[in-house]
PDB file of C-alpha atoms and ligand atoms in Angstrom:
ATOM      1  CA  MET A   1      60.371  60.438   2.593  1.00  0.00           C
ATOM      2  CA  ASP A   2      58.568  57.167   3.249  1.00  0.00           C
ATOM      3  CA  TRP A   3      61.291  55.858   5.525  1.00  0.00           C
ATOM      4  CA  PHE A   4      61.293  59.131   7.421  1.00  0.00           C
ATOM      5  CA  LEU A   5      57.568  58.763   8.147  1.00  0.00           C
ATOM      6  CA  LEU A   6      58.115  55.167   9.166  1.00  0.00           C
ATOM      7  CA  VAL A   7      60.891  56.051  11.622  1.00  0.00           C
ATOM      8  CA  LEU A   8      58.893  58.985  12.948  1.00  0.00           C
ATOM      9  CA  SER A   9      55.767  56.893  13.554  1.00  0.00           C
ATOM     10  CA  ALA A  10      57.812  54.145  15.201  1.00  0.00           C
ATOM     11  CA  PHE A  11      59.350  56.774  17.478  1.00  0.00           C
ATOM     12  CA  VAL A  12      55.964  58.291  18.357  1.00  0.00           C
ATOM     13  CA  LEU A  13      54.543  54.840  19.054  1.00  0.00           C
ATOM     14  CA  TRP A  14      57.555  54.000  21.245  1.00  0.00           C
ATOM     15  CA  ILE A  15      57.039  57.123  23.359  1.00  0.00           C
ATOM     16  CA  ALA A  16      53.270  56.598  23.506  1.00  0.00           C
ATOM     17  CA  SER A  17      53.859  53.040  24.718  1.00  0.00           C
ATOM     18  CA  LEU A  18      56.135  54.285  27.484  1.00  0.00           C
ATOM     19  CA  CYS A  19      53.433  56.762  28.533  1.00  0.00           C
ATOM     20  CA  ILE A  20      50.972  53.885  28.990  1.00  0.00           C
ATOM     21  CA  ILE A  21      53.103  52.642  31.866  1.00  0.00           C
ATOM     22  CA  TYR A  22      52.293  55.784  33.806  1.00  0.00           C
ATOM     23  CA  PHE A  23      48.541  55.410  33.360  1.00  0.00           C
ATOM     24  CA  PRO A  24      47.933  52.188  35.199  1.00  0.00           C
ATOM     25  CA  SER A  25      45.012  50.317  33.756  1.00  0.00           C
ATOM     26  CA  LYS A  26      42.775  47.727  35.313  1.00  0.00           C
ATOM     27  CA  VAL A  27      44.320  44.842  33.432  1.00  0.00           C
ATOM     28  CA  GLN A  28      47.707  45.096  35.038  1.00  0.00           C
ATOM     29  CA  TYR A  29      46.816  44.125  38.604  1.00  0.00           C
ATOM     30  CA  PHE A  30      47.931  40.700  39.603  1.00  0.00           C
ATOM     31  CA  THR A  31      44.911  40.009  41.748  1.00  0.00           C
ATOM     32  CA  THR A  32      44.791  36.389  42.611  1.00  0.00           C
ATOM     33  CA  GLY A  33      42.086  35.871  45.191  1.00  0.00           C
ATOM     34  CA  ASP A  34      42.184  38.322  48.062  1.00  0.00           C
ATOM     35  CA  THR A  35      43.972  41.418  46.784  1.00  0.00           C
ATOM     36  CA  LEU A  36      44.574  42.828  50.241  1.00  0.00           C
ATOM     37  CA  HIS A  37      46.388  39.776  51.463  1.00  0.00           C
ATOM     38  CA  LYS A  38      50.142  40.212  51.110  1.00  0.00           C
ATOM     39  CA  LYS A  39      51.547  37.093  49.572  1.00  0.00           C
ATOM     40  CA  ALA A  40      54.822  35.247  49.866  1.00  0.00           C
ATOM     41  CA  VAL A  41      55.935  34.804  46.280  1.00  0.00           C
ATOM     42  CA  LEU A  42      58.778  32.567  45.098  1.00  0.00           C
ATOM     43  CA  LEU A  43      60.467  33.329  41.786  1.00  0.00           C
ATOM     44  CA  VAL A  44      62.369  30.287  40.512  1.00  0.00           C
ATOM     45  CA  ILE A  45      65.080  30.976  37.918  1.00  0.00           C
ATOM     46  CA  ALA A  46      67.974  29.032  36.390  1.00  0.00           C
ATOM     47  CA  HIS A  47      70.871  31.541  36.325  1.00  0.00           C
ATOM     48  CA  PRO A  48      71.871  34.830  37.959  1.00  0.00           C
ATOM     49  CA  ASP A  49      70.586  37.642  35.652  1.00  0.00           C
ATOM     50  CA  ASP A  50      67.347  35.845  34.606  1.00  0.00           C
ATOM     51  CA  GLU A  51      65.537  37.934  37.266  1.00  0.00           C
ATOM     52  CA  SER A  52      66.796  41.253  35.822  1.00  0.00           C
ATOM     53  CA  MET A  53      66.623  40.342  32.150  1.00  0.00           C
ATOM     54  CA  PHE A  54      63.161  38.776  32.077  1.00  0.00           C
ATOM     55  CA  PHE A  55      61.232  39.220  35.327  1.00  0.00           C
ATOM     56  CA  THR A  56      61.746  42.871  36.358  1.00  0.00           C
ATOM     57  CA  PRO A  57      58.145  43.932  35.510  1.00  0.00           C
ATOM     58  CA  SER A  58      56.799  41.162  37.770  1.00  0.00           C
ATOM     59  CA  LEU A  59      59.283  41.874  40.561  1.00  0.00           C
ATOM     60  CA  ASN A  60      58.598  45.618  40.546  1.00  0.00           C
ATOM     61  CA  HIS A  61      54.877  44.986  40.488  1.00  0.00           C
ATOM     62  CA  LEU A  62      55.018  42.640  43.477  1.00  0.00           C
ATOM     63  CA  THR A  63      57.499  44.541  45.658  1.00  0.00           C
ATOM     64  CA  SER A  64      55.772  47.889  45.105  1.00  0.00           C
ATOM     65  CA  ARG A  65      52.532  46.352  46.386  1.00  0.00           C
ATOM     66  CA  GLY A  66      54.121  44.985  49.516  1.00  0.00           C
ATOM     67  CA  HIS A  67      54.255  41.321  48.562  1.00  0.00           C
ATOM     68  CA  ASN A  68      57.075  39.354  50.091  1.00  0.00           C
ATOM     69  CA  VAL A  69      59.331  38.158  47.273  1.00  0.00           C
ATOM     70  CA  HIS A  70      61.781  35.255  47.520  1.00  0.00           C
ATOM     71  CA  ILE A  71      64.145  34.190  44.742  1.00  0.00           C
ATOM     72  CA  LEU A  72      65.456  30.678  44.218  1.00  0.00           C
ATOM     73  CA  CYS A  73      68.239  30.492  41.624  1.00  0.00           C
ATOM     74  CA  LEU A  74      69.025  26.870  40.777  1.00  0.00           C
ATOM     75  CA  SER A  75      72.604  27.451  39.590  1.00  0.00           C
ATOM     76  CA  THR A  76      75.460  29.920  40.012  1.00  0.00           C
ATOM     77  CA  GLY A  77      75.739  30.332  36.228  1.00  0.00           C
ATOM     78  CA  ASN A  78      79.144  28.692  36.201  1.00  0.00           C
ATOM     79  CA  ALA A  79      79.259  27.865  32.461  1.00  0.00           C
ATOM     80  CA  ASP A  80      82.214  30.258  32.033  1.00  0.00           C
ATOM     81  CA  ARG A  81      83.762  29.461  35.437  1.00  0.00           C
ATOM     82  CA  MET A  82      82.465  32.712  36.879  1.00  0.00           C
ATOM     83  CA  GLY A  83      79.923  31.182  39.233  1.00  0.00           C
ATOM     84  CA  ASN A  84      81.274  32.901  42.356  1.00  0.00           C
ATOM     85  CA  ILE A  85      81.304  36.314  40.706  1.00  0.00           C
ATOM     86  CA  ARG A  86      77.841  35.836  39.262  1.00  0.00           C
ATOM     87  CA  LYS A  87      76.474  34.818  42.661  1.00  0.00           C
ATOM     88  CA  ASP A  88      77.605  38.152  44.126  1.00  0.00           C
ATOM     89  CA  GLU A  89      76.141  39.977  41.138  1.00  0.00           C
ATOM     90  CA  LEU A  90      72.744  38.409  41.784  1.00  0.00           C
ATOM     91  CA  TYR A  91      72.799  39.697  45.376  1.00  0.00           C
ATOM     92  CA  LYS A  92      73.658  43.182  44.106  1.00  0.00           C
ATOM     93  CA  ALA A  93      70.833  43.067  41.544  1.00  0.00           C
ATOM     94  CA  CYS A  94      68.405  41.934  44.245  1.00  0.00           C
ATOM     95  CA  ALA A  95      69.365  44.956  46.347  1.00  0.00           C
ATOM     96  CA  VAL A  96      68.333  47.167  43.399  1.00  0.00           C
ATOM     97  CA  LEU A  97      65.130  45.162  42.917  1.00  0.00           C
ATOM     98  CA  LYS A  98      64.306  45.454  46.637  1.00  0.00           C
ATOM     99  CA  VAL A  99      64.281  41.737  47.273  1.00  0.00           C
ATOM    100  CA  PRO A 100      65.669  41.108  50.789  1.00  0.00           C
ATOM    101  CA  LEU A 101      69.028  39.334  50.492  1.00  0.00           C
ATOM    102  CA  LYS A 102      68.163  36.759  53.127  1.00  0.00           C
ATOM    103  CA  GLN A 103      65.294  35.707  50.832  1.00  0.00           C
ATOM    104  CA  VAL A 104      67.626  34.993  47.926  1.00  0.00           C
ATOM    105  CA  GLU A 105      68.893  31.441  47.663  1.00  0.00           C
ATOM    106  CA  ILE A 106      71.481  30.403  45.067  1.00  0.00           C
ATOM    107  CA  LEU A 107      72.220  26.691  44.668  1.00  0.00           C
ATOM    108  CA  ASP A 108      75.390  25.046  43.419  1.00  0.00           C
ATOM    109  CA  HIS A 109      74.196  21.478  42.955  1.00  0.00           C
ATOM    110  CA  PRO A 110      76.366  19.000  41.018  1.00  0.00           C
ATOM    111  CA  GLU A 111      73.323  17.851  39.005  1.00  0.00           C
ATOM    112  CA  LEU A 112      72.155  21.384  38.232  1.00  0.00           C
ATOM    113  CA  GLN A 113      75.126  23.000  36.521  1.00  0.00           C
ATOM    114  CA  ASP A 114      74.742  25.856  34.045  1.00  0.00           C
ATOM    115  CA  GLY A 115      75.080  24.759  30.436  1.00  0.00           C
ATOM    116  CA  PHE A 116      72.920  24.315  27.384  1.00  0.00           C
ATOM    117  CA  GLY A 117      73.774  20.632  27.064  1.00  0.00           C
ATOM    118  CA  ASN A 118      73.182  19.836  30.743  1.00  0.00           C
ATOM    119  CA  VAL A 119      69.860  18.111  31.269  1.00  0.00           C
ATOM    120  CA  TRP A 120      68.463  18.972  34.693  1.00  0.00           C
ATOM    121  CA  ASN A 121      66.633  16.346  36.722  1.00  0.00           C
ATOM    122  CA  HIS A 122      62.962  17.373  36.977  1.00  0.00           C
ATOM    123  CA  THR A 123      62.304  15.225  40.048  1.00  0.00           C
ATOM    124  CA  LEU A 124      65.204  16.868  41.840  1.00  0.00           C
ATOM    125  CA  ILE A 125      63.938  20.363  40.931  1.00  0.00           C
ATOM    126  CA  ALA A 126      60.434  19.455  42.137  1.00  0.00           C
ATOM    127  CA  LYS A 127      61.879  18.315  45.463  1.00  0.00           C
ATOM    128  CA  ILE A 128      64.031  21.454  45.914  1.00  0.00           C
ATOM    129  CA  VAL A 129      61.119  23.780  45.089  1.00  0.00           C
ATOM    130  CA  GLU A 130      58.819  21.833  47.413  1.00  0.00           C
ATOM    131  CA  ASP A 131      61.308  22.250  50.284  1.00  0.00           C
ATOM    132  CA  SER A 132      61.594  25.954  49.586  1.00  0.00           C
ATOM    133  CA  ILE A 133      57.782  26.395  49.533  1.00  0.00           C
ATOM    134  CA  ARG A 134      57.491  24.659  52.899  1.00  0.00           C
ATOM    135  CA  THR A 135      60.435  26.442  54.522  1.00  0.00           C
ATOM    136  CA  HIS A 136      59.285  29.921  53.573  1.00  0.00           C
ATOM    137  CA  GLY A 137      55.501  29.436  53.634  1.00  0.00           C
ATOM    138  CA  ILE A 138      55.202  30.368  49.971  1.00  0.00           C
ATOM    139  CA  ASP A 139      51.727  31.188  48.581  1.00  0.00           C
ATOM    140  CA  LEU A 140      52.573  31.191  44.893  1.00  0.00           C
ATOM    141  CA  VAL A 141      55.418  30.434  42.510  1.00  0.00           C
ATOM    142  CA  ILE A 142      56.461  32.276  39.350  1.00  0.00           C
ATOM    143  CA  THR A 143      58.813  30.770  36.776  1.00  0.00           C
ATOM    144  CA  PHE A 144      59.560  30.260  33.070  1.00  0.00           C
ATOM    145  CA  ASP A 145      57.126  28.609  30.665  1.00  0.00           C
ATOM    146  CA  SER A 146      57.954  25.494  28.651  1.00  0.00           C
ATOM    147  CA  TYR A 147      59.953  27.519  26.096  1.00  0.00           C
ATOM    148  CA  GLY A 148      61.807  29.606  28.703  1.00  0.00           C
ATOM    149  CA  VAL A 149      61.852  32.955  26.787  1.00  0.00           C
ATOM    150  CA  SER A 150      65.238  32.303  25.160  1.00  0.00           C
ATOM    151  CA  GLY A 151      64.753  28.585  24.615  1.00  0.00           C
ATOM    152  CA  HIS A 152      67.644  27.745  26.986  1.00  0.00           C
ATOM    153  CA  SER A 153      67.302  24.128  28.136  1.00  0.00           C
ATOM    154  CA  ASN A 154      67.990  25.046  31.788  1.00  0.00           C
ATOM    155  CA  HIS A 155      65.057  27.519  31.740  1.00  0.00           C
ATOM    156  CA  ARG A 156      62.819  24.869  30.247  1.00  0.00           C
ATOM    157  CA  ASP A 157      63.869  22.254  32.785  1.00  0.00           C
ATOM    158  CA  VAL A 158      62.991  24.644  35.633  1.00  0.00           C
ATOM    159  CA  HIS A 159      59.486  24.853  34.174  1.00  0.00           C
ATOM    160  CA  PHE A 160      59.150  21.087  33.839  1.00  0.00           C
ATOM    161  CA  GLY A 161      60.476  20.547  37.373  1.00  0.00           C
ATOM    162  CA  ILE A 162      57.746  22.770  38.780  1.00  0.00           C
ATOM    163  CA  ARG A 163      55.179  21.113  36.540  1.00  0.00           C
ATOM    164  CA  LYS A 164      56.352  17.796  38.008  1.00  0.00           C
ATOM    165  CA  LEU A 165      55.675  19.119  41.508  1.00  0.00           C
ATOM    166  CA  LEU A 166      52.140  20.130  40.499  1.00  0.00           C
ATOM    167  CA  LEU A 167      51.536  16.590  39.236  1.00  0.00           C
ATOM    168  CA  ASP A 168      51.814  15.443  42.853  1.00  0.00           C
ATOM    169  CA  PRO A 169      48.146  15.306  44.026  1.00  0.00           C
ATOM    170  CA  GLN A 170      48.893  17.258  47.213  1.00  0.00           C
ATOM    171  CA  TRP A 171      50.248  20.171  45.156  1.00  0.00           C
ATOM    172  CA  SER A 172      47.816  20.004  42.227  1.00  0.00           C
ATOM    173  CA  SER A 173      45.884  23.118  43.256  1.00  0.00           C
ATOM    174  CA  PHE A 174      48.988  25.114  44.245  1.00  0.00           C
ATOM    175  CA  GLU A 175      49.203  28.477  42.507  1.00  0.00           C
ATOM    176  CA  ALA A 176      52.026  28.584  39.936  1.00  0.00           C
ATOM    177  CA  TRP A 177      52.488  31.116  37.138  1.00  0.00           C
ATOM    178  CA  GLN A 178      54.664  31.031  34.041  1.00  0.00           C
ATOM    179  CA  LEU A 179      56.200  33.890  32.096  1.00  0.00           C
ATOM    180  CA  ASP A 180      54.777  33.871  28.576  1.00  0.00           C
ATOM    181  CA  SER A 181      57.423  33.405  25.852  1.00  0.00           C
ATOM    182  CA  THR A 182      56.387  35.607  22.965  1.00  0.00           C
ATOM    183  CA  SER A 183      57.309  35.429  19.273  1.00  0.00           C
ATOM    184  CA  ILE A 184      60.644  36.905  18.202  1.00  0.00           C
ATOM    185  CA  LEU A 185      58.871  39.922  16.693  1.00  0.00           C
ATOM    186  CA  ARG A 186      57.135  40.760  19.967  1.00  0.00           C
ATOM    187  CA  LYS A 187      60.220  39.896  22.003  1.00  0.00           C
ATOM    188  CA  TYR A 188      62.312  42.617  20.359  1.00  0.00           C
ATOM    189  CA  SER A 189      59.632  45.276  19.989  1.00  0.00           C
ATOM    190  CA  GLY A 190      60.511  47.078  23.235  1.00  0.00           C
ATOM    191  CA  PRO A 191      57.604  48.923  24.850  1.00  0.00           C
ATOM    192  CA  LEU A 192      55.492  48.502  21.686  1.00  0.00           C
ATOM    193  CA  ASP A 193      54.636  45.039  22.953  1.00  0.00           C
ATOM    194  CA  ILE A 194      52.680  46.646  25.785  1.00  0.00           C
ATOM    195  CA  TRP A 195      49.789  47.170  23.355  1.00  0.00           C
ATOM    196  CA  VAL A 196      49.734  43.542  22.283  1.00  0.00           C
ATOM    197  CA  SER A 197      50.065  42.281  25.861  1.00  0.00           C
ATOM    198  CA  ILE A 198      47.221  44.475  27.103  1.00  0.00           C
ATOM    199  CA  PHE A 199      45.049  43.356  24.199  1.00  0.00           C
ATOM    200  CA  MET A 200      45.762  39.692  24.923  1.00  0.00           C
ATOM    201  CA  ALA A 201      44.999  40.131  28.631  1.00  0.00           C
ATOM    202  CA  TRP A 202      41.764  41.841  27.666  1.00  0.00           C
ATOM    203  CA  CYS A 203      40.805  38.915  25.413  1.00  0.00           C
ATOM    204  CA  LEU A 204      41.383  36.404  28.174  1.00  0.00           C
ATOM    205  CA  PRO A 205      40.346  38.155  31.385  1.00  0.00           C
ATOM    206  CA  GLY A 206      39.876  36.697  34.812  1.00  0.00           C
ATOM    207  CA  THR A 207      42.245  34.613  36.793  1.00  0.00           C
ATOM    208  CA  LYS A 208      44.202  32.842  34.075  1.00  0.00           C
ATOM    209  CA  GLN A 209      46.348  35.615  32.647  1.00  0.00           C
ATOM    210  CA  PHE A 210      47.857  38.857  33.899  1.00  0.00           C
ATOM    211  CA  CYS A 211      49.694  41.582  32.091  1.00  0.00           C
ATOM    212  CA  LEU A 212      52.141  43.380  34.392  1.00  0.00           C
ATOM    213  CA  LEU A 213      53.640  46.645  33.205  1.00  0.00           C
ATOM    214  CA  ASN A 214      57.029  47.684  34.508  1.00  0.00           C
ATOM    215  CA  GLU A 215      56.425  50.905  36.394  1.00  0.00           C
ATOM    216  CA  HIS A 216      60.193  51.564  36.535  1.00  0.00           C
ATOM    217  CA  PRO A 217      61.843  50.336  33.307  1.00  0.00           C
ATOM    218  CA  ALA A 218      65.058  52.116  34.359  1.00  0.00           C
ATOM    219  CA  LYS A 219      65.338  49.592  37.164  1.00  0.00           C
ATOM    220  CA  SER A 220      65.793  46.823  34.614  1.00  0.00           C
ATOM    221  CA  PHE A 221      68.943  48.627  33.487  1.00  0.00           C
ATOM    222  CA  GLN A 222      70.166  49.324  37.001  1.00  0.00           C
ATOM    223  CA  ALA A 223      69.565  45.724  38.044  1.00  0.00           C
ATOM    224  CA  MET A 224      71.145  44.300  34.900  1.00  0.00           C
ATOM    225  CA  ALA A 225      74.145  46.618  35.288  1.00  0.00           C
ATOM    226  CA  GLN A 226      74.923  44.872  38.600  1.00  0.00           C
ATOM    227  CA  HIS A 227      75.682  41.768  36.541  1.00  0.00           C
ATOM    228  CA  MET A 228      79.011  43.325  35.550  1.00  0.00           C
ATOM    229  CA  SER A 229      80.434  40.120  34.070  1.00  0.00           C
ATOM    230  CA  GLN A 230      77.436  39.914  31.706  1.00  0.00           C
ATOM    231  CA  TRP A 231      76.947  43.602  30.991  1.00  0.00           C
ATOM    232  CA  VAL A 232      78.338  43.633  27.431  1.00  0.00           C
ATOM    233  CA  TRP A 233      77.070  45.711  24.511  1.00  0.00           C
ATOM    234  CA  PHE A 234      74.649  43.183  23.099  1.00  0.00           C
ATOM    235  CA  ARG A 235      72.949  42.687  26.468  1.00  0.00           C
ATOM    236  CA  LYS A 236      72.663  46.471  26.835  1.00  0.00           C
ATOM    237  CA  LEU A 237      70.911  46.492  23.482  1.00  0.00           C
ATOM    238  CA  PHE A 238      68.795  43.540  24.551  1.00  0.00           C
ATOM    239  CA  VAL A 239      67.588  45.327  27.686  1.00  0.00           C
ATOM    240  CA  CYS A 240      66.638  48.355  25.545  1.00  0.00           C
ATOM    241  CA  PHE A 241      64.754  46.506  22.851  1.00  0.00           C
ATOM    242  CA  SER A 242      63.426  43.547  24.785  1.00  0.00           C
ATOM    243  CA  SER A 243      59.735  43.689  25.612  1.00  0.00           C
ATOM    244  CA  TYR A 244      60.602  41.884  28.878  1.00  0.00           C
ATOM    245  CA  THR A 245      62.047  45.155  30.158  1.00  0.00           C
ATOM    246  CA  TYR A 246      58.612  46.763  29.891  1.00  0.00           C
ATOM    247  CA  VAL A 247      55.965  44.096  30.316  1.00  0.00           C
ATOM    248  CA  ASN A 248      55.440  40.540  31.590  1.00  0.00           C
ATOM    249  CA  THR A 249      52.478  38.347  30.781  1.00  0.00           C
ATOM    250  CA  LEU A 250      51.955  35.691  33.425  1.00  0.00           C
ATOM    251  CA  LEU A 251      49.804  32.645  32.716  1.00  0.00           C
ATOM    252  CA  ARG A 252      48.529  30.226  35.329  1.00  0.00           C
ATOM    253  CA  ILE A 253      50.215  26.840  34.984  1.00  0.00           C
ATOM    254  CA  GLU A 254      47.473  24.313  34.444  1.00  0.00           C
ATOM    255  CA  LEU A 255      48.025  20.636  33.973  1.00  0.00           C
TER     256      LEU A 255
HETATM  257  C1  NAG B 301      66.631  12.539  39.878  1.00  0.00           C
HETATM  258  O1  NAG B 301      66.536  13.014  41.203  1.00  0.00           O
HETATM  259  C2  NAG B 301      65.845  12.134  42.079  1.00  0.00           C
HETATM  260  C3  NAG B 301      65.656  12.869  43.392  1.00  0.00           C
HETATM  261  O2  NAG B 301      66.839  13.395  43.885  1.00  0.00           O
HETATM  262  C4  NAG B 301      66.605  10.837  42.178  1.00  0.00           C
HETATM  263  O3  NAG B 301      65.924   9.949  43.031  1.00  0.00           O
HETATM  264  C5  NAG B 301      66.744  10.220  40.786  1.00  0.00           C
HETATM  265  O4  NAG B 301      67.550   9.075  40.847  1.00  0.00           O
HETATM  266  C6  NAG B 301      67.372  11.222  39.835  1.00  0.00           C
HETATM  267  N1  NAG B 301      67.330  10.687  38.484  1.00  0.00           N
HETATM  268  C7  NAG B 301      68.410  10.614  37.693  1.00  0.00           C
HETATM  269  C8  NAG B 301      68.189  10.088  36.331  1.00  0.00           C
HETATM  270  O5  NAG B 301      69.498  11.011  38.070  1.00  0.00           O
END
């Protein structure tokens, strides 16, 4: 009987958490400075599918409010020799996520090849991101934090590359945001993590932290399903149970 109550309450909480998404609260607006000004936002990721697996709440939030989103993917994800296929999959996912294809750039740089053991050059990343900011007139950058959600070294190097750019005095006040890597318990709690994320954003209000709820969680599935070569059972489960399908907490990168 006890387990039945436990499962039932977990189920009720799960549904209640999903309902929260449809009652937008004050905390979820990503209002940096002038809220009416449409911004050019650059999302920097390491591999095709990072955008769908981790950043969908942020992308949906930004595109639905008319911000102009660009994506810079630093590798083709060629660890299994499927780089060319995965490149196409990223374009398909971006079509679902309503990111204009001409604003999606996928690099295949010899020094930035997909692989856990491959150390990526932070100076090189800083230079590439700087060029992209200048070319597209970017107002703010979003990327991984120093843990990189899954702990993948390529994710972490992307973070440190951008941090390196901010260390340059002329970029020190540039607006850059990192996706908060949560504990394993929160990471796999699905929409239940919405409560924790909202609470945390409420504890630290203002301009340092934003909690973005995914207004269309189904889009995470649709976008991820475009990554056919990656769409295996355990990733389907991941997208279901991952809190990153439902909510993103963004923290301002401060040096
Ligand atoms: C890292 O990249 C920079 C810029 O391209 C280059 O000058 C430097 O030699 C590279 N460092 C290493 C260790 O490859």
